[in-house]
Amino acid sequence: MSCISVLPFLFLLSLCIEASVHDYKSEKFSAKGNAYVVHGGSEGIYSFAPNHNDTSQLAANGDAYIRFERIKFRRDKDFTNFSSWPIQAVVFEVEDRETIGGSAYGGQRAVCCTGDLAKLGVCNEGQVIHRPSVENSDWPQVFGVSFDVDDEVVVLPSKSIQITKTGMYNLYFIHCDTRLKDLVVEGKTIWKNPSGYLPGRMAPMKIFYQFMSFAFVLLGIFWFSQYARFWREVFPLQNCITLVITLGMLEMALWYFDYAEFNETGIRPTGTTIWAVTFGTVKRTVARLIILIVSMGYGVVRPTLGGLTSKVVMLGGTFFLASEVLELVENVGAVSDLSGKARLFLVLPSAVLDVFFILWIFTSLSATLSKLQARRMMVKLDIYRKFTNALAAAVIVSVGWICYELYFKSNDIYNEQWQNAWIIPAFWQVLSFSLLCVICVLWAPSQNSTRYAYRDDGSDEFDRDETTLTLIKPSAIHSKDFGSVPEARPVQFSNGSSNGDVEEDKTE
């Protein structure tokens, strides 16, 4: 557990924390084609259409804007002996991306106005090429500032851009002057939606986690009430399920508070995000390990995992580390509605480990089902068949969703479908919760729940006499018939024990 508590804080030291208040701390310009660029942010923003009959405070403060505050450009003091071309802030909606840049005589597209284009009279040399949007001639928004001789620092005029159209907005700081070596930008911009500071793609997740918290509370009420009623009948597997439910409740609550505070203040709460990520990673790791050891028959047909324990622990630890790093990179300090390039690299280890989990789980399930069939443990066999069907359905749905996710992302290069993008992470939470509900129903604590557990009293060895002790052959019994089949109890044993373990007597 020491790795779980220490890793997030060690990894945090290497992260650059941002918020919907985008801070620029000496960001350097990088060359892109014939321009030098700093990406200032990309967020989905909803326009606000005020209701003239609504005089509430929400209507008064529910505007949407991008505000520039104390934006400074700083150049090396050794290169202050000239007046520069302008350094410009360019704000555009993704649908207007073609209005930025141009080319002369059908040549290579350029962002900065070249001498040839200037001769054509379409732009001014040294400035960003842009044309008015077809829908709104005021867009894209382009404004800037220039260095005069001996100026080491220049300040961009404060400006607040009102958003009147819902869309994915991008901000770039651009200059075209090759003489501006080591130019950096400082200051901040504030991006606001009508409902708060959450970026548009993240905003629905706040409501989603609110509903998921409520769903986990309902599941917890069901499970803990059963647990309290039959606590004497509880066996280790049910304790593990209790742990997963508890972790899930904490994870959903922490995510909700993370988004709620971010939406209210514009600053993403780093500590809350780290705890939410960590609880979620621990929950997913424990859930996978539980499914794996249940598939192996632990606590049901075998008392221990034997020599496989170390391998199971190693797989779980590796999955935790890979998932924790991935989630920290993707969530801690994440502000813009664009995924980082690092995620594409970090997602691979988690995906490979998930595939390994799936293969090991179904291989183990096959062996366990065969063992239960051979030993005529019909109640356990019926439960394991239901469990296998649920897992198979989850895997099939997951594969189908992955294909859809790949299709969605390949056809949304510029994030134009940002309003629907929240459904992708939400789906995995819903699928995981649904599978947890199935497990809770199958292994819910009850007055007979110990009959699901492993017993070293000889009853689980080979139940050879079961066919002679029941009125119906095991192969003909279906789960729906368990409640109606009359009990057939052994009377011929001299030790006076009816053994109580004939599994056809079990009522689900």
One Martini backbone bead per residue (centre of mass of N, CA, C, O) as a GRO file, in nm:
protein
  508
    1MET     BB    1   0.050   0.066  -0.009
    2SER     BB    2   0.286   0.270  -0.039
    3CYS     BB    3   0.262   0.318  -0.345
    4ILE     BB    4  -0.023   0.442  -0.341
    5SER     BB    5   0.058   0.700  -0.157
    6VAL     BB    6   0.329   0.805  -0.309
    7LEU     BB    7   0.312   0.822  -0.624
    8PRO     BB    8   0.132   1.076  -0.677
    9PHE     BB    9   0.333   1.283  -0.539
   10LEU     BB   10   0.580   1.227  -0.715
   11PHE     BB   11   0.441   1.278  -0.993
   12LEU     BB   12   0.347   1.574  -0.944
   13LEU     BB   13   0.627   1.719  -0.977
   14SER     BB   14   0.607   1.680  -1.313
   15LEU     BB   15   0.362   1.870  -1.321
   16CYS     BB   16   0.148   2.099  -1.494
   17ILE     BB   17  -0.058   2.322  -1.349
   18GLU     BB   18  -0.391   2.390  -1.430
   19ALA     BB   19  -0.672   2.574  -1.569
   20SER     BB   20  -0.927   2.764  -1.683
   21VAL     BB   21  -0.698   2.925  -1.583
   22HIS     BB   22  -0.462   3.013  -1.802
   23ASP     BB   23  -0.124   2.965  -1.758
   24TYR     BB   24   0.177   3.162  -1.843
   25LYS     BB   25   0.517   3.036  -1.790
   26SER     BB   26   0.738   3.100  -2.000
   27GLU     BB   27   0.645   3.042  -2.290
   28LYS     BB   28   0.761   2.897  -2.573
   29PHE     BB   29   0.827   2.926  -2.898
   30SER     BB   30   0.734   2.739  -3.189
   31ALA     BB   31   0.792   2.595  -3.488
   32LYS     BB   32   0.538   2.647  -3.762
   33GLY     BB   33   0.666   2.665  -4.027
   34ASN     BB   34   0.653   3.024  -4.068
   35ALA     BB   35   0.591   3.004  -3.758
   36TYR     BB   36   0.535   3.114  -3.413
   37VAL     BB   37   0.411   2.907  -3.138
   38VAL     BB   38   0.138   2.923  -2.888
   39HIS     BB   39  -0.071   2.731  -2.701
   40GLY     BB   40  -0.357   2.864  -2.516
   41GLY     BB   41  -0.614   2.682  -2.602
   42SER     BB   42  -0.899   2.435  -2.575
   43GLU     BB   43  -1.259   2.493  -2.586
   44GLY     BB   44  -1.577   2.434  -2.500
   45ILE     BB   45  -1.841   2.673  -2.579
   46TYR     BB   46  -2.124   2.821  -2.459
   47SER     BB   47  -2.376   3.000  -2.536
   48PHE     BB   48  -2.571   3.291  -2.435
   49ALA     BB   49  -2.934   3.311  -2.402
   50PRO     BB   50  -3.110   3.547  -2.281
   51ASN     BB   51  -3.375   3.607  -2.061
   52HIS     BB   52  -3.566   3.890  -2.035
   53ASN     BB   53  -3.751   3.767  -1.787
   54ASP     BB   54  -3.471   3.719  -1.643
   55THR     BB   55  -3.339   3.860  -1.321
   56SER     BB   56  -3.133   3.686  -1.228
   57GLN     BB   57  -2.811   3.619  -1.138
   58LEU     BB   58  -2.759   3.406  -1.355
   59ALA     BB   59  -2.827   3.587  -1.596
   60ALA     BB   60  -2.608   3.805  -1.530
   61ASN     BB   61  -2.356   3.569  -1.505
   62GLY     BB   62  -2.417   3.379  -1.782
   63ASP     BB   63  -2.165   3.422  -1.940
   64ALA     BB   64  -1.938   3.408  -2.229
   65TYR     BB   65  -1.570   3.387  -2.223
   66ILE     BB   66  -1.250   3.549  -2.316
   67ARG     BB   67  -0.985   3.649  -2.097
   68PHE     BB   68  -0.731   3.894  -2.085
   69GLU     BB   69  -0.446   3.883  -1.849
   70ARG     BB   70  -0.141   3.997  -1.836
   71ILE     BB   71  -0.005   3.986  -2.122
   72LYS     BB   72   0.333   3.890  -2.188
   73PHE     BB   73   0.630   3.983  -2.373
   74ARG     BB   74   0.960   3.831  -2.378
   75ARG     BB   75   1.291   3.938  -2.445
   76ASP     BB   76   1.603   3.953  -2.512
   77LYS     BB   77   1.824   4.206  -2.422
   78ASP     BB   78   2.018   4.150  -2.681
   79PHE     BB   79   1.725   4.198  -2.868
   80THR     BB   80   1.650   4.549  -2.860
   81ASN     BB   81   1.751   4.694  -3.157
   82PHE     BB   82   1.438   4.652  -3.253
   83SER     BB   83   1.160   4.645  -3.448
   84SER     BB   84   0.879   4.452  -3.458
   85TRP     BB   85   0.670   4.240  -3.529
   86PRO     BB   86   0.381   4.118  -3.449
   87ILE     BB   87   0.218   3.986  -3.166
   88GLN     BB   88  -0.046   3.742  -3.186
   89ALA     BB   89  -0.385   3.688  -3.115
   90VAL     BB   90  -0.571   3.383  -3.193
   91VAL     BB   91  -0.928   3.351  -3.232
   92PHE     BB   92  -1.113   3.041  -3.303
   93GLU     BB   93  -1.335   2.851  -3.459
   94VAL     BB   94  -1.317   2.541  -3.594
   95GLU     BB   95  -1.491   2.615  -3.854
   96ASP     BB   96  -1.261   2.864  -3.910
   97ARG     BB   97  -0.976   2.737  -3.989
   98GLU     BB   98  -0.962   2.829  -4.303
   99THR     BB   99  -0.910   3.146  -4.228
  100ILE     BB  100  -0.624   3.042  -4.164
  101GLY     BB  101  -0.428   3.124  -4.392
  102GLY     BB  102  -0.215   3.077  -4.695
  103SER     BB  103  -0.149   3.115  -5.060
  104ALA     BB  104   0.066   3.135  -5.339
  105TYR     BB  105  -0.026   3.009  -5.630
  106GLY     BB  106  -0.090   2.724  -5.485
  107GLY     BB  107   0.089   2.678  -5.262
  108GLN     BB  108   0.206   2.661  -4.969
  109ARG     BB  109   0.080   2.678  -4.669
  110ALA     BB  110   0.046   2.978  -4.464
  111VAL     BB  111   0.042   3.187  -4.179
  112CYS     BB  112   0.237   3.386  -4.284
  113CYS     BB  113   0.309   3.666  -4.444
  114THR     BB  114   0.442   3.707  -4.745
  115GLY     BB  115   0.577   3.873  -5.000
  116ASP     BB  116   0.388   3.761  -5.223
  117LEU     BB  117   0.119   3.820  -5.073
  118ALA     BB  118   0.167   4.123  -5.035
  119LYS     BB  119   0.167   4.189  -5.346
  120LEU     BB  120  -0.146   4.098  -5.368
  121GLY     BB  121  -0.301   4.240  -5.111
  122VAL     BB  122  -0.397   4.019  -4.868
  123CYS     BB  123  -0.152   4.124  -4.683
  124ASN     BB  124   0.079   4.165  -4.416
  125GLU     BB  125   0.386   4.156  -4.357
  126GLY     BB  126   0.430   3.962  -4.057
  127GLN     BB  127   0.139   3.849  -4.051
  128VAL     BB  128  -0.151   3.703  -3.999
  129ILE     BB  129  -0.350   3.508  -4.184
  130HIS     BB  130  -0.688   3.638  -4.249
  131ARG     BB  131  -1.041   3.575  -4.267
  132PRO     BB  132  -1.356   3.617  -4.273
  133SER     BB  133  -1.631   3.492  -4.168
  134VAL     BB  134  -1.927   3.398  -4.302
  135GLU     BB  135  -2.110   3.430  -4.037
  136ASN     BB  136  -1.874   3.626  -3.899
  137SER     BB  137  -1.685   3.915  -3.952
  138ASP     BB  138  -1.543   3.920  -3.649
  139TRP     BB  139  -1.428   3.653  -3.748
  140PRO     BB  140  -1.154   3.622  -3.634
  141GLN     BB  141  -0.959   3.701  -3.351
  142VAL     BB  142  -0.716   3.971  -3.404
  143PHE     BB  143  -0.438   4.064  -3.192
  144GLY     BB  144  -0.166   4.303  -3.093
  145VAL     BB  145   0.198   4.346  -3.045
  146SER     BB  146   0.494   4.555  -3.037
  147PHE     BB  147   0.827   4.616  -3.062
  148ASP     BB  148   1.040   4.843  -2.959
  149VAL     BB  149   1.301   5.003  -2.912
  150ASP     BB  150   1.430   4.863  -2.608
  151ASP     BB  151   1.223   4.648  -2.569
  152GLU     BB  152   1.160   4.375  -2.343
  153VAL     BB  153   0.852   4.449  -2.277
  154VAL     BB  154   0.514   4.355  -2.364
  155VAL     BB  155   0.161   4.442  -2.361
  156LEU     BB  156  -0.138   4.310  -2.385
  157PRO     BB  157  -0.434   4.404  -2.427
  158SER     BB  158  -0.704   4.405  -2.262
  159LYS     BB  159  -0.953   4.135  -2.313
  160SER     BB  160  -1.304   4.057  -2.397
  161ILE     BB  161  -1.457   3.768  -2.537
  162GLN     BB  162  -1.754   3.711  -2.665
  163ILE     BB  163  -1.980   3.433  -2.670
  164THR     BB  164  -2.231   3.363  -2.945
  165LYS     BB  165  -2.115   3.066  -3.013
  166THR     BB  166  -2.124   2.740  -3.024
  167GLY     BB  167  -1.793   2.593  -2.955
  168MET     BB  168  -1.461   2.532  -3.060
  169TYR     BB  169  -1.195   2.698  -2.906
  170ASN     BB  170  -0.898   2.877  -3.016
  171LEU     BB  171  -0.559   2.954  -2.897
  172TYR     BB  172  -0.300   3.171  -3.042
  173PHE     BB  173   0.038   3.253  -3.036
  174ILE     BB  174   0.182   3.474  -3.293
  175HIS     BB  175   0.487   3.489  -3.491
  176CYS     BB  176   0.719   3.616  -3.778
  177ASP     BB  177   0.994   3.676  -3.620
  178THR     BB  178   1.325   3.563  -3.640
  179ARG     BB  179   1.455   3.772  -3.423
  180LEU     BB  180   1.280   3.637  -3.185
  181LYS     BB  181   1.458   3.520  -2.949
  182ASP     BB  182   1.332   3.363  -2.679
  183LEU     BB  183   1.036   3.398  -2.672
  184VAL     BB  184   0.787   3.485  -2.422
  185VAL     BB  185   0.493   3.399  -2.226
  186GLU     BB  186   0.275   3.580  -2.002
  187GLY     BB  187   0.003   3.491  -1.794
  188LYS     BB  188  -0.365   3.503  -1.860
  189THR     BB  189  -0.663   3.307  -1.919
  190ILE     BB  190  -1.028   3.323  -1.924
  191TRP     BB  191  -1.266   3.057  -1.922
  192LYS     BB  192  -1.629   3.077  -1.989
  193ASN     BB  193  -1.924   2.950  -1.901
  194PRO     BB  194  -2.246   2.995  -1.810
  195SER     BB  195  -2.211   2.765  -1.561
  196GLY     BB  196  -1.887   2.802  -1.576
  197TYR     BB  197  -1.539   2.676  -1.584
  198LEU     BB  198  -1.604   2.439  -1.735
  199PRO     BB  199  -1.545   2.269  -1.985
  200GLY     BB  200  -1.764   2.155  -2.213
  201ARG     BB  201  -1.678   1.847  -2.202
  202MET     BB  202  -1.690   1.833  -1.873
  203ALA     BB  203  -1.970   1.929  -1.769
  204PRO     BB  204  -2.143   1.656  -1.781
  205MET     BB  205  -1.972   1.499  -1.560
  206LYS     BB  206  -2.093   1.623  -1.310
  207ILE     BB  207  -2.375   1.497  -1.343
  208PHE     BB  208  -2.288   1.204  -1.374
  209TYR     BB  209  -2.150   1.175  -1.088
  210GLN     BB  210  -2.406   1.230  -0.935
  211PHE     BB  211  -2.560   0.977  -1.032
  212MET     BB  212  -2.342   0.766  -0.952
  213SER     BB  213  -2.352   0.822  -0.652
  214PHE     BB  214  -2.646   0.735  -0.621
  215ALA     BB  215  -2.611   0.446  -0.727
  216PHE     BB  216  -2.406   0.355  -0.508
  217VAL     BB  217  -2.592   0.401  -0.271
  218LEU     BB  218  -2.804   0.191  -0.347
  219LEU     BB  219  -2.610  -0.047  -0.356
  220GLY     BB  220  -2.509  -0.012  -0.064
  221ILE     BB  221  -2.778  -0.056   0.079
  222PHE     BB  222  -2.823  -0.342  -0.018
  223TRP     BB  223  -2.554  -0.473   0.073
  224PHE     BB  224  -2.534  -0.377   0.377
  225SER     BB  225  -2.802  -0.501   0.467
  226GLN     BB  226  -2.720  -0.792   0.404
  227TYR     BB  227  -2.461  -0.794   0.571
  228ALA     BB  228  -2.598  -0.734   0.849
  229ARG     BB  229  -2.799  -0.978   0.854
  230PHE     BB  230  -2.549  -1.200   0.744
  231TRP     BB  231  -2.260  -1.185   0.894
  232ARG     BB  232  -2.222  -1.495   0.972
  233GLU     BB  233  -2.224  -1.584   0.641
  234VAL     BB  234  -1.970  -1.453   0.565
  235PHE     BB  235  -1.726  -1.443   0.308
  236PRO     BB  236  -1.440  -1.327   0.162
  237LEU     BB  237  -1.563  -1.238  -0.111
  238GLN     BB  238  -1.768  -1.035   0.019
  239ASN     BB  239  -1.551  -0.846   0.132
  240CYS     BB  240  -1.438  -0.759  -0.144
  241ILE     BB  241  -1.701  -0.635  -0.251
  242THR     BB  242  -1.722  -0.421  -0.031
  243LEU     BB  243  -1.464  -0.270  -0.113
  244VAL     BB  244  -1.554  -0.187  -0.399
  245ILE     BB  245  -1.800  -0.022  -0.317
  246THR     BB  246  -1.652   0.182  -0.140
  247LEU     BB  247  -1.458   0.287  -0.358
  248GLY     BB  248  -1.682   0.381  -0.552
  249MET     BB  249  -1.811   0.594  -0.370
  250LEU     BB  250  -1.555   0.766  -0.338
  251GLU     BB  251  -1.495   0.822  -0.633
  252MET     BB  252  -1.759   0.966  -0.717
  253ALA     BB  253  -1.744   1.191  -0.505
  254LEU     BB  254  -1.468   1.309  -0.587
  255TRP     BB  255  -1.539   1.380  -0.879
  256TYR     BB  256  -1.763   1.574  -0.814
  257PHE     BB  257  -1.594   1.774  -0.641
  258ASP     BB  258  -1.390   1.839  -0.857
  259TYR     BB  259  -1.591   1.966  -1.067
  260ALA     BB  260  -1.732   2.167  -0.878
  261GLU     BB  261  -1.480   2.336  -0.804
  262PHE     BB  262  -1.389   2.403  -1.087
  263ASN     BB  263  -1.657   2.547  -1.171
  264GLU     BB  264  -1.643   2.771  -0.940
  265THR     BB  265  -1.315   2.874  -0.961
  266GLY     BB  266  -1.112   2.764  -1.212
  267ILE     BB  267  -0.962   2.562  -1.014
  268ARG     BB  268  -0.803   2.274  -1.000
  269PRO     BB  269  -0.809   2.024  -0.758
  270THR     BB  270  -0.543   1.839  -0.704
  271GLY     BB  271  -0.604   1.660  -0.457
  272THR     BB  272  -0.880   1.550  -0.550
  273THR     BB  273  -0.782   1.426  -0.815
  274ILE     BB  274  -0.580   1.225  -0.697
  275TRP     BB  275  -0.781   1.069  -0.520
  276ALA     BB  276  -0.974   0.986  -0.745
  277VAL     BB  277  -0.768   0.832  -0.913
  278THR     BB  278  -0.674   0.631  -0.692
  279PHE     BB  279  -0.945   0.504  -0.618
  280GLY     BB  280  -1.009   0.411  -0.906
  281THR     BB  281  -0.759   0.229  -0.946
  282VAL     BB  282  -0.805   0.043  -0.706
  283LYS     BB  283  -1.084  -0.055  -0.791
  284ARG     BB  284  -1.005  -0.181  -1.066
  285THR     BB  285  -0.795  -0.374  -0.955
  286VAL     BB  286  -0.970  -0.531  -0.751
  287ALA     BB  287  -1.189  -0.618  -0.950
  288ARG     BB  288  -1.004  -0.790  -1.131
  289LEU     BB  289  -0.900  -0.978  -0.908
  290ILE     BB  290  -1.172  -1.093  -0.826
  291ILE     BB  291  -1.251  -1.214  -1.098
  292LEU     BB  292  -1.004  -1.399  -1.116
  293ILE     BB  293  -1.036  -1.564  -0.844
  294VAL     BB  294  -1.319  -1.660  -0.907
  295SER     BB  295  -1.244  -1.809  -1.170
  296MET     BB  296  -1.048  -2.006  -0.998
  297GLY     BB  297  -1.225  -2.073  -0.719
  298TYR     BB  298  -1.188  -1.897  -0.488
  299GLY     BB  299  -1.376  -1.990  -0.204
  300VAL     BB  300  -1.536  -2.244  -0.358
  301VAL     BB  301  -1.313  -2.491  -0.470
  302ARG     BB  302  -1.073  -2.328  -0.322
  303PRO     BB  303  -0.873  -2.207  -0.057
  304THR     BB  304  -0.636  -2.143  -0.265
  305LEU     BB  305  -0.383  -2.041  -0.510
  306GLY     BB  306  -0.109  -2.101  -0.437
  307GLY     BB  307   0.138  -2.043  -0.679
  308LEU     BB  308  -0.046  -1.788  -0.801
  309THR     BB  309  -0.031  -1.545  -0.610
  310SER     BB  310   0.219  -1.386  -0.715
  311LYS     BB  311   0.106  -1.342  -1.004
  312VAL     BB  312  -0.147  -1.185  -0.926
  313VAL     BB  313  -0.004  -0.956  -0.774
  314MET     BB  314   0.176  -0.863  -1.010
  315LEU     BB  315  -0.050  -0.790  -1.204
  316GLY     BB  316  -0.191  -0.584  -1.020
  317GLY     BB  317   0.050  -0.391  -0.976
  318THR     BB  318   0.102  -0.322  -1.275
  319PHE     BB  319  -0.178  -0.211  -1.337
  320PHE     BB  320  -0.176   0.017  -1.132
  321LEU     BB  321   0.066   0.176  -1.239
  322ALA     BB  322  -0.033   0.221  -1.530
  323SER     BB  323  -0.307   0.359  -1.453
  324GLU     BB  324  -0.206   0.587  -1.271
  325VAL     BB  325  -0.033   0.736  -1.478
  326LEU     BB  326  -0.251   0.781  -1.689
  327GLU     BB  327  -0.456   0.939  -1.505
  328LEU     BB  328  -0.268   1.167  -1.419
  329VAL     BB  329  -0.206   1.280  -1.703
  330GLU     BB  330  -0.517   1.321  -1.787
  331ASN     BB  331  -0.623   1.491  -1.510
  332VAL     BB  332  -0.394   1.643  -1.389
  333GLY     BB  333  -0.442   1.968  -1.498
  334ALA     BB  334  -0.673   1.945  -1.685
  335VAL     BB  335  -0.834   2.164  -1.938
  336SER     BB  336  -0.836   2.109  -2.208
  337ASP     BB  337  -1.026   1.951  -2.483
  338LEU     BB  338  -0.741   1.798  -2.509
  339SER     BB  339  -0.548   1.538  -2.560
  340GLY     BB  340  -0.262   1.412  -2.487
  341LYS     BB  341   0.005   1.255  -2.637
  342ALA     BB  342   0.088   1.069  -2.396
  343ARG     BB  343  -0.163   0.881  -2.392
  344LEU     BB  344  -0.097   0.703  -2.640
  345PHE     BB  345   0.140   0.563  -2.482
  346LEU     BB  346   0.008   0.490  -2.192
  347VAL     BB  347  -0.238   0.304  -2.290
  348LEU     BB  348  -0.097   0.037  -2.375
  349PRO     BB  349  -0.033  -0.116  -2.108
  350SER     BB  350  -0.330  -0.133  -2.010
  351ALA     BB  351  -0.440  -0.289  -2.253
  352VAL     BB  352  -0.259  -0.540  -2.229
  353LEU     BB  353  -0.344  -0.616  -1.937
  354ASP     BB  354  -0.643  -0.654  -2.001
  355VAL     BB  355  -0.606  -0.889  -2.196
  356PHE     BB  356  -0.472  -1.074  -1.990
  357PHE     BB  357  -0.706  -1.088  -1.798
  358ILE     BB  358  -0.915  -1.209  -1.991
  359LEU     BB  359  -0.766  -1.471  -2.062
  360TRP     BB  360  -0.733  -1.576  -1.769
  361ILE     BB  361  -1.031  -1.576  -1.687
  362PHE     BB  362  -1.145  -1.775  -1.912
  363THR     BB  363  -0.956  -2.007  -1.852
  364SER     BB  364  -1.045  -2.044  -1.555
  365LEU     BB  365  -1.347  -2.083  -1.603
  366SER     BB  366  -1.329  -2.342  -1.765
  367ALA     BB  367  -1.201  -2.512  -1.538
  368THR     BB  368  -1.420  -2.463  -1.321
  369LEU     BB  369  -1.664  -2.573  -1.475
  370SER     BB  370  -1.551  -2.859  -1.509
  371LYS     BB  371  -1.527  -2.920  -1.205
  372LEU     BB  372  -1.826  -2.878  -1.129
  373GLN     BB  373  -1.939  -3.090  -1.323
  374ALA     BB  374  -1.780  -3.335  -1.205
  375ARG     BB  375  -1.895  -3.273  -0.895
  376ARG     BB  376  -2.203  -3.187  -0.897
  377MET     BB  377  -2.220  -2.857  -0.851
  378MET     BB  378  -2.504  -2.703  -0.938
  379VAL     BB  379  -2.524  -2.429  -0.801
  380LYS     BB  380  -2.240  -2.326  -0.870
  381LEU     BB  381  -2.267  -2.373  -1.171
  382ASP     BB  382  -2.499  -2.175  -1.223
  383ILE     BB  383  -2.351  -1.921  -1.125
  384TYR     BB  384  -2.105  -1.943  -1.317
  385ARG     BB  385  -2.268  -1.920  -1.575
  386LYS     BB  386  -2.377  -1.637  -1.524
  387PHE     BB  387  -2.101  -1.506  -1.491
  388THR     BB  388  -1.996  -1.577  -1.775
  389ASN     BB  389  -2.217  -1.432  -1.936
  390ALA     BB  390  -2.160  -1.149  -1.826
  391LEU     BB  391  -1.865  -1.132  -1.920
  392ALA     BB  392  -1.914  -1.182  -2.220
  393ALA     BB  393  -2.098  -0.939  -2.263
  394ALA     BB  394  -1.890  -0.725  -2.171
  395VAL     BB  395  -1.677  -0.787  -2.387
  396ILE     BB  396  -1.848  -0.740  -2.639
  397VAL     BB  397  -1.928  -0.449  -2.571
  398SER     BB  398  -1.637  -0.340  -2.551
  399VAL     BB  399  -1.547  -0.397  -2.839
  400GLY     BB  400  -1.768  -0.229  -2.974
  401TRP     BB  401  -1.689   0.041  -2.833
  402ILE     BB  402  -1.400   0.061  -2.934
  403CYS     BB  403  -1.479   0.085  -3.230
  404TYR     BB  404  -1.643   0.343  -3.191
  405GLU     BB  405  -1.417   0.516  -3.070
  406LEU     BB  406  -1.231   0.504  -3.316
  407TYR     BB  407  -1.434   0.628  -3.510
  408PHE     BB  408  -1.484   0.892  -3.360
  409LYS     BB  409  -1.183   0.995  -3.355
  410SER     BB  410  -1.125   0.971  -3.668
  411ASN     BB  411  -1.390   1.182  -3.720
  412ASP     BB  412  -1.255   1.399  -3.481
  413ILE     BB  413  -0.992   1.582  -3.519
  414TYR     BB  414  -1.129   1.885  -3.428
  415ASN     BB  415  -1.356   1.855  -3.204
  416GLU     BB  416  -1.667   1.888  -3.308
  417GLN     BB  417  -1.786   1.649  -3.094
  418TRP     BB  418  -1.766   1.758  -2.789
  419GLN     BB  419  -2.066   1.721  -2.673
  420ASN     BB  420  -2.028   1.381  -2.695
  421ALA     BB  421  -1.753   1.288  -2.551
  422TRP     BB  422  -1.852   1.206  -2.254
  423ILE     BB  423  -1.965   0.918  -2.321
  424ILE     BB  424  -1.706   0.748  -2.323
  425PRO     BB  425  -1.625   0.750  -2.016
  426ALA     BB  426  -1.913   0.684  -1.907
  427PHE     BB  427  -1.945   0.397  -2.015
  428TRP     BB  428  -1.728   0.254  -1.837
  429GLN     BB  429  -1.871   0.312  -1.571
  430VAL     BB  430  -2.138   0.165  -1.636
  431LEU     BB  431  -2.022  -0.115  -1.697
  432SER     BB  432  -1.883  -0.161  -1.425
  433PHE     BB  433  -2.140  -0.128  -1.254
  434SER     BB  434  -2.307  -0.356  -1.383
  435LEU     BB  435  -2.112  -0.588  -1.307
  436LEU     BB  436  -2.128  -0.538  -1.003
  437CYS     BB  437  -2.430  -0.598  -0.977
  438VAL     BB  438  -2.418  -0.890  -1.066
  439ILE     BB  439  -2.228  -0.986  -0.840
  440CYS     BB  440  -2.414  -0.900  -0.605
  441VAL     BB  441  -2.647  -1.090  -0.678
  442LEU     BB  442  -2.492  -1.366  -0.680
  443TRP     BB  443  -2.321  -1.277  -0.385
  444ALA     BB  444  -2.525  -1.231  -0.174
  445PRO     BB  445  -2.604  -1.211   0.133
  446SER     BB  446  -2.715  -1.503   0.322
  447GLN     BB  447  -2.830  -1.782   0.493
  448ASN     BB  448  -2.671  -1.958   0.240
  449SER     BB  449  -2.380  -1.840   0.155
  450THR     BB  450  -2.182  -2.071   0.258
  451ARG     BB  451  -2.244  -2.265   0.008
  452TYR     BB  452  -2.038  -2.106  -0.181
  453ALA     BB  453  -1.821  -2.205  -0.012
  454TYR     BB  454  -1.553  -2.351   0.098
  455ARG     BB  455  -1.536  -2.706   0.207
  456ASP     BB  456  -1.348  -2.925   0.440
  457ASP     BB  457  -1.580  -3.201   0.458
  458GLY     BB  458  -1.616  -3.363   0.165
  459SER     BB  459  -1.852  -3.230  -0.008
  460ASP     BB  460  -1.637  -3.107  -0.240
  461GLU     BB  461  -1.513  -3.339  -0.381
  462PHE     BB  462  -1.760  -3.558  -0.532
  463ASP     BB  463  -2.063  -3.606  -0.487
  464ARG     BB  464  -2.150  -3.912  -0.564
  465ASP     BB  465  -2.452  -3.940  -0.412
  466GLU     BB  466  -2.648  -3.732  -0.538
  467THR     BB  467  -2.820  -3.907  -0.740
  468THR     BB  468  -2.944  -4.082  -0.483
  469LEU     BB  469  -3.059  -3.811  -0.311
  470THR     BB  470  -3.243  -3.740  -0.551
  471LEU     BB  471  -3.530  -3.700  -0.759
  472ILE     BB  472  -3.336  -3.546  -0.954
  473LYS     BB  473  -3.133  -3.506  -1.190
  474PRO     BB  474  -2.885  -3.278  -1.233
  475SER     BB  475  -2.913  -3.235  -1.552
  476ALA     BB  476  -3.233  -3.134  -1.507
  477ILE     BB  477  -3.151  -2.880  -1.361
  478HIS     BB  478  -3.275  -2.560  -1.293
  479SER     BB  479  -3.268  -2.258  -1.144
  480LYS     BB  480  -3.593  -2.222  -1.139
  481ASP     BB  481  -3.629  -2.508  -0.965
  482PHE     BB  482  -3.517  -2.486  -0.674
  483GLY     BB  483  -3.782  -2.393  -0.511
  484SER     BB  484  -3.959  -2.678  -0.602
  485VAL     BB  485  -3.769  -2.885  -0.498
  486PRO     BB  486  -3.767  -3.140  -0.307
  487GLU     BB  487  -3.630  -3.274  -0.043
  488ALA     BB  488  -3.341  -3.504  -0.014
  489ARG     BB  489  -3.257  -3.687   0.262
  490PRO     BB  490  -3.036  -3.845   0.436
  491VAL     BB  491  -3.076  -4.170   0.645
  492GLN     BB  492  -2.823  -4.391   0.640
  493PHE     BB  493  -2.644  -4.244   0.836
  494SER     BB  494  -2.485  -4.313   1.144
  495ASN     BB  495  -2.375  -4.011   1.230
  496GLY     BB  496  -2.641  -3.810   1.195
  497SER     BB  497  -2.553  -3.667   0.925
  498SER     BB  498  -2.684  -3.480   0.651
  499ASN     BB  499  -2.459  -3.244   0.568
  500GLY     BB  500  -2.619  -2.999   0.418
  501ASP     BB  501  -2.462  -3.005   0.100
  502VAL     BB  502  -2.684  -3.042  -0.091
  503GLU     BB  503  -2.713  -2.824  -0.361
  504GLU     BB  504  -3.023  -2.863  -0.438
  505ASP     BB  505  -3.129  -2.719  -0.160
  506LYS     BB  506  -3.076  -2.453  -0.273
  507THR     BB  507  -3.188  -2.121  -0.232
  508GLU     BB  508  -3.188  -1.822  -0.420
   0.00000   0.00000   0.00000
